[in-house]
Amino acid sequence: MTFTEIGPDVYVWRYPVLDVNISLIVGGEVAVLVDTLSSPSQATELAEAIRAVTAHPLAIVNTHHHFDHCFGNAVLAGPGVSIWAHEAAATILREDGAKLQRAWVEDYASVDPVLAQGIASATVRPPDRTFLTESIMDIGGRMVELRHFGRGHTEGDLVVAVPDALVLIAGDLVEQGAPPSFVDSFPLEWPETLAGIRQLGWIATVVPGHGSTVDMDFVQAQHDQLTELAWLIRDGHRDGAPIESVAAKSSFGREAALLAAHRAYLDLDGRLWPPRSP
Ligand SMILES: [Zn+2]
């Protein structure tokens, strides 16, 4: 398996380890690579797959700061290659990258020792080109838009819009095949962020961070599920209910909802950092 064309000169590789999606958008002069996998060896494999599709120079985009989306940066970004990300994602990797790397190695040490070893061997290379709400790239007769609609899966999620192909690359703001990951999330803001994506209006194909490509009906359904969860959490918090009883009611399943409720309770108590935006 390697890249599959999902729109005109837009390619996705659904990589088997962690079922993560890597996208490649080929313009007239430059190719945009969205996310870089988890380790140097995975990134070397990815570099080979890219060269089978295009010989253009690369511009790299990280959808957010999690290792499975950016720990191949150092291998794929040679000299003079820029890495784009939201300002918050870049700051997290710059300031806490080493600490996070150690934590992620520990997380996977017993579940997937090969992956843990790969994460450990990565050189964390933080993005060097950042933006806050919007940045437009001209890649040679083709526009690629980087947008931040607010916090959700993390503090600094971006989406990559390719309007001429009707494709949106959503990162982990949208997840197929498993519940969304709430570990670094802002559950009360996530619905609004997906509502921002929906307002783009023209999207036909959505590439989630993990799983198979989906459409806007899928995004709508996930938005509704997240909205339901946010209200369950608000009600539970107001009533002084334990997070376990809130999680039991969520359609995401207990494990995911527990994490979400934990994060959102901290938020509602003013103890989540950084605090909710005004
Ligand atoms: Zn993630």
Short mmCIF file of C-alpha atoms and ligand atoms in Angstrom, two decimals:
data_model
loop_
_atom_site.label_atom_id
_atom_site.label_comp_id
_atom_site.label_asym_id
_atom_site.label_seq_id
_atom_site.Cartn_x
_atom_site.Cartn_y
_atom_site.Cartn_z
CA MET A 1 0.00 0.00 0.00
CA THR A 2 1.08 3.53 -0.71
CA PHE A 3 -0.49 6.82 -1.88
CA THR A 4 -3.93 6.73 -3.52
CA GLU A 5 -5.25 9.67 -5.55
CA ILE A 6 -8.47 10.89 -3.86
CA GLY A 7 -8.87 14.08 -5.94
CA PRO A 8 -6.97 15.72 -8.81
CA ASP A 9 -3.32 15.58 -7.71
CA VAL A 10 -4.31 15.03 -4.09
CA TYR A 11 -3.00 11.78 -2.63
CA VAL A 12 -3.54 10.01 0.68
CA TRP A 13 -1.56 7.20 2.24
CA ARG A 14 -3.47 5.40 4.95
CA TYR A 15 -0.47 4.17 6.87
CA PRO A 16 -1.11 0.90 8.75
CA VAL A 17 0.67 1.76 12.02
CA LEU A 18 -1.96 3.69 14.05
CA ASP A 19 -4.07 3.89 10.86
CA VAL A 20 -2.85 7.47 10.32
CA ASN A 21 -3.43 9.44 7.09
CA ILE A 22 -0.63 11.25 5.27
CA SER A 23 -1.66 13.58 2.43
CA LEU A 24 0.26 14.95 -0.53
CA ILE A 25 -0.99 17.85 -2.67
CA VAL A 26 0.96 18.33 -5.89
CA GLY A 27 1.02 21.81 -7.42
CA GLY A 28 2.83 23.15 -10.47
CA GLU A 29 6.07 23.82 -8.59
CA VAL A 30 5.78 22.52 -5.05
CA ALA A 31 4.18 19.53 -3.33
CA VAL A 32 2.63 19.98 0.11
CA LEU A 33 3.10 17.06 2.48
CA VAL A 34 0.59 17.01 5.31
CA ASP A 35 2.01 15.19 8.36
CA THR A 36 5.16 13.06 8.58
CA LEU A 37 4.41 9.88 10.60
CA SER A 38 5.96 8.71 13.90
CA SER A 39 9.61 7.87 13.43
CA PRO A 40 12.72 8.19 11.23
CA SER A 41 12.21 4.73 9.69
CA GLN A 42 8.57 5.45 8.85
CA ALA A 43 9.60 8.82 7.40
CA THR A 44 12.26 7.17 5.21
CA GLU A 45 9.58 4.86 3.85
CA LEU A 46 7.35 7.90 3.31
CA ALA A 47 10.08 9.81 1.45
CA GLU A 48 10.36 6.92 -0.99
CA ALA A 49 6.60 6.84 -1.55
CA ILE A 50 6.56 10.61 -2.17
CA ARG A 51 9.29 10.31 -4.81
CA ALA A 52 7.16 7.74 -6.66
CA VAL A 53 4.46 10.44 -6.98
CA THR A 54 6.38 13.69 -7.52
CA ALA A 55 9.87 15.10 -7.88
CA HIS A 56 8.78 18.59 -6.76
CA PRO A 57 10.38 20.22 -3.72
CA LEU A 58 8.28 19.79 -0.57
CA ALA A 59 6.57 22.15 1.82
CA ILE A 60 5.62 20.33 5.00
CA VAL A 61 2.55 20.94 7.15
CA ASN A 62 1.90 19.44 10.61
CA THR A 63 -1.81 19.29 11.48
CA HIS A 64 -0.94 19.32 15.21
CA HIS A 65 1.83 18.43 17.67
CA HIS A 66 1.17 14.69 18.27
CA PHE A 67 4.09 12.40 17.41
CA ASP A 68 2.23 10.34 14.79
CA HIS A 69 1.82 13.53 12.73
CA CYS A 70 5.22 15.19 13.09
CA PHE A 71 8.05 12.93 14.34
CA GLY A 72 9.16 12.29 10.75
CA ASN A 73 9.83 16.03 10.29
CA ALA A 74 13.61 15.87 10.70
CA VAL A 75 13.98 13.17 8.05
CA LEU A 76 11.59 14.72 5.51
CA ALA A 77 12.53 18.38 5.89
CA GLY A 78 15.93 18.74 4.32
CA PRO A 79 17.78 22.04 4.25
CA GLY A 80 15.59 24.91 3.06
CA VAL A 81 12.34 23.00 3.55
CA SER A 82 9.78 24.85 5.66
CA ILE A 83 7.48 23.17 8.15
CA TRP A 84 4.16 24.90 8.73
CA ALA A 85 1.95 24.57 11.79
CA HIS A 86 -0.33 26.56 14.02
CA GLU A 87 1.63 28.76 16.43
CA ALA A 88 0.42 26.77 19.48
CA ALA A 89 1.51 23.43 17.99
CA ALA A 90 4.96 24.82 17.16
CA THR A 91 5.35 26.29 20.66
CA ILE A 92 4.39 23.00 22.33
CA LEU A 93 6.96 21.08 20.25
CA ARG A 94 9.65 23.69 20.81
CA GLU A 95 9.17 23.97 24.57
CA ASP A 96 7.91 20.52 25.58
CA GLY A 97 8.92 18.27 22.67
CA ALA A 98 11.57 16.33 24.59
CA LYS A 99 9.34 15.81 27.63
CA LEU A 100 6.41 14.67 25.44
CA GLN A 101 8.69 12.33 23.51
CA ARG A 102 9.69 10.57 26.75
CA ALA A 103 6.04 10.28 27.82
CA TRP A 104 4.98 8.85 24.45
CA VAL A 105 7.82 6.30 24.48
CA GLU A 106 6.59 5.17 27.89
CA ASP A 107 2.96 5.01 26.67
CA TYR A 108 3.89 2.60 23.89
CA ALA A 109 6.74 0.68 25.53
CA SER A 110 4.59 -2.34 26.40
CA VAL A 111 1.80 -2.02 23.77
CA ASP A 112 4.06 -1.59 20.74
CA PRO A 113 7.81 -1.79 21.52
CA VAL A 114 8.79 -1.26 17.86
CA LEU A 115 6.79 1.96 17.68
CA ALA A 116 8.15 3.05 21.08
CA GLN A 117 11.69 2.53 19.81
CA GLY A 118 10.85 4.52 16.66
CA ILE A 119 9.43 7.42 18.68
CA ALA A 120 12.54 7.37 20.90
CA SER A 121 14.86 7.54 17.89
CA ALA A 122 13.17 10.62 16.37
CA THR A 123 14.82 14.03 16.37
CA VAL A 124 12.07 16.46 17.28
CA ARG A 125 12.11 19.22 14.69
CA PRO A 126 9.58 21.92 15.55
CA PRO A 127 7.80 23.75 12.71
CA ASP A 128 9.46 27.02 11.71
CA ARG A 129 6.58 28.69 9.84
CA THR A 130 3.51 29.48 11.91
CA PHE A 131 0.18 31.30 11.67
CA LEU A 132 -2.79 32.00 13.92
CA THR A 133 -5.99 31.86 11.86
CA GLU A 134 -5.23 31.56 8.16
CA SER A 135 -2.38 31.23 5.72
CA ILE A 136 -2.63 30.73 1.95
CA MET A 137 0.10 28.88 0.03
CA ASP A 138 0.55 29.25 -3.73
CA ILE A 139 2.16 26.00 -4.88
CA GLY A 140 2.30 26.86 -8.58
CA GLY A 141 -1.12 27.48 -10.12
CA ARG A 142 -2.84 26.03 -7.12
CA MET A 143 -3.90 27.47 -3.76
CA VAL A 144 -3.70 25.52 -0.54
CA GLU A 145 -5.24 27.08 2.56
CA LEU A 146 -4.17 26.46 6.15
CA ARG A 147 -6.90 27.36 8.61
CA HIS A 148 -7.39 27.28 12.36
CA PHE A 149 -11.05 27.33 13.42
CA GLY A 150 -10.40 27.14 17.15
CA ARG A 151 -9.31 24.54 19.66
CA GLY A 152 -10.60 20.98 19.66
CA HIS A 153 -8.47 17.85 19.54
CA THR A 154 -5.55 20.00 20.75
CA GLU A 155 -4.77 23.65 21.31
CA GLY A 156 -3.27 24.12 17.84
CA ASP A 157 -5.16 22.05 15.26
CA LEU A 158 -5.07 23.22 11.67
CA VAL A 159 -7.01 22.01 8.66
CA VAL A 160 -5.70 22.05 5.10
CA ALA A 161 -8.21 23.11 2.45
CA VAL A 162 -7.70 22.34 -1.23
CA PRO A 163 -10.66 24.17 -2.80
CA ASP A 164 -9.96 23.23 -6.43
CA ALA A 165 -10.17 19.54 -5.47
CA LEU A 166 -13.06 19.99 -2.96
CA VAL A 167 -10.84 18.25 -0.37
CA LEU A 168 -10.35 19.12 3.28
CA ILE A 169 -7.62 17.50 5.36
CA ALA A 170 -8.91 17.66 8.91
CA GLY A 171 -6.17 16.14 11.07
CA ASP A 172 -7.46 14.56 14.28
CA LEU A 173 -10.34 17.06 14.54
CA VAL A 174 -12.17 14.34 12.62
CA GLU A 175 -11.58 10.67 13.35
CA GLN A 176 -12.96 7.64 11.53
CA GLY A 177 -12.92 4.08 12.86
CA ALA A 178 -12.35 5.01 16.51
CA PRO A 179 -13.66 7.64 18.92
CA PRO A 180 -11.84 10.99 18.77
CA SER A 181 -8.85 11.28 21.10
CA PHE A 182 -9.55 13.60 24.02
CA VAL A 183 -6.22 13.39 25.87
CA ASP A 184 -5.13 16.97 25.02
CA SER A 185 -8.57 18.16 23.96
CA PHE A 186 -10.84 21.12 24.61
CA PRO A 187 -14.16 19.22 24.56
CA LEU A 188 -16.39 22.26 25.15
CA GLU A 189 -14.85 24.16 22.19
CA TRP A 190 -14.51 21.25 19.75
CA PRO A 191 -18.13 21.43 18.41
CA GLU A 192 -17.70 25.09 17.47
CA THR A 193 -14.46 24.29 15.65
CA LEU A 194 -16.19 21.65 13.53
CA ALA A 195 -19.02 24.12 12.88
CA GLY A 196 -16.37 26.46 11.42
CA ILE A 197 -15.27 23.74 9.02
CA ARG A 198 -18.87 23.12 7.96
CA GLN A 199 -19.25 26.80 7.07
CA LEU A 200 -16.70 26.40 4.27
CA GLY A 201 -19.63 24.91 2.34
CA TRP A 202 -17.81 23.49 -0.68
CA ILE A 203 -16.19 20.38 0.82
CA ALA A 204 -16.86 17.00 -0.86
CA THR A 205 -14.13 14.81 0.65
CA VAL A 206 -12.70 14.97 4.16
CA VAL A 207 -9.45 13.24 5.11
CA PRO A 208 -9.59 12.45 8.84
CA GLY A 209 -6.44 12.11 10.92
CA HIS A 210 -7.03 8.36 11.15
CA GLY A 211 -9.23 5.95 9.18
CA SER A 212 -10.91 6.10 5.80
CA THR A 213 -11.89 9.30 3.98
CA VAL A 214 -15.37 10.58 4.83
CA ASP A 215 -17.89 13.22 3.70
CA MET A 216 -19.48 16.21 5.41
CA ASP A 217 -22.41 14.09 6.67
CA PHE A 218 -19.86 12.19 8.74
CA VAL A 219 -18.40 15.45 10.07
CA GLN A 220 -21.92 16.65 10.86
CA ALA A 221 -22.62 13.44 12.78
CA GLN A 222 -19.38 13.79 14.76
CA HIS A 223 -20.20 17.43 15.44
CA ASP A 224 -23.61 16.38 16.83
CA GLN A 225 -22.03 13.69 19.00
CA LEU A 226 -19.48 16.18 20.38
CA THR A 227 -22.24 18.72 21.04
CA GLU A 228 -24.25 16.09 22.92
CA LEU A 229 -21.16 15.23 24.99
CA ALA A 230 -20.45 18.89 25.77
CA TRP A 231 -24.00 19.33 27.11
CA LEU A 232 -23.84 16.10 29.12
CA ILE A 233 -20.65 17.43 30.69
CA ARG A 234 -22.11 20.89 31.41
CA ASP A 235 -25.22 19.34 33.00
CA GLY A 236 -23.17 16.88 35.02
CA HIS A 237 -20.81 19.59 36.24
CA ARG A 238 -23.71 21.83 37.26
CA ASP A 239 -25.32 18.98 39.19
CA GLY A 240 -22.05 17.99 40.86
CA ALA A 241 -22.16 14.56 39.18
CA PRO A 242 -18.98 12.45 39.09
CA ILE A 243 -17.33 12.22 35.67
CA GLU A 244 -18.04 8.46 35.59
CA SER A 245 -21.79 9.04 35.43
CA VAL A 246 -21.37 11.64 32.67
CA ALA A 247 -19.15 9.29 30.66
CA ALA A 248 -21.65 6.44 30.98
CA LYS A 249 -24.22 8.47 29.02
CA SER A 250 -21.97 9.41 26.07
CA SER A 251 -22.29 7.65 22.71
CA PHE A 252 -18.48 7.82 22.33
CA GLY A 253 -18.09 5.03 24.88
CA ARG A 254 -16.83 5.15 28.44
CA GLU A 255 -13.06 5.39 27.97
CA ALA A 256 -13.09 8.30 25.51
CA ALA A 257 -15.85 10.14 27.35
CA LEU A 258 -14.06 9.83 30.71
CA LEU A 259 -11.04 11.65 29.32
CA ALA A 260 -13.26 14.29 27.74
CA ALA A 261 -15.22 14.83 30.94
CA HIS A 262 -12.01 15.06 32.97
CA ARG A 263 -10.61 17.77 30.66
CA ALA A 264 -13.91 19.66 30.49
CA TYR A 265 -14.45 19.61 34.28
CA LEU A 266 -11.00 21.17 34.70
CA ASP A 267 -12.03 23.74 32.08
CA LEU A 268 -15.31 24.57 33.87
CA ASP A 269 -13.41 24.86 37.16
CA GLY A 270 -10.94 27.29 35.54
CA ARG A 271 -8.09 24.82 36.00
CA LEU A 272 -7.41 23.81 32.38
CA TRP A 273 -4.33 25.45 30.90
CA PRO A 274 -4.38 27.40 28.67
CA PRO A 275 -7.80 28.66 29.78
CA ARG A 276 -10.86 28.89 27.55
CA SER A 277 -10.68 31.68 25.01
CA PRO A 278 -13.11 34.55 25.68
ZN ZN B 1 -3.65 13.71 17.56
#
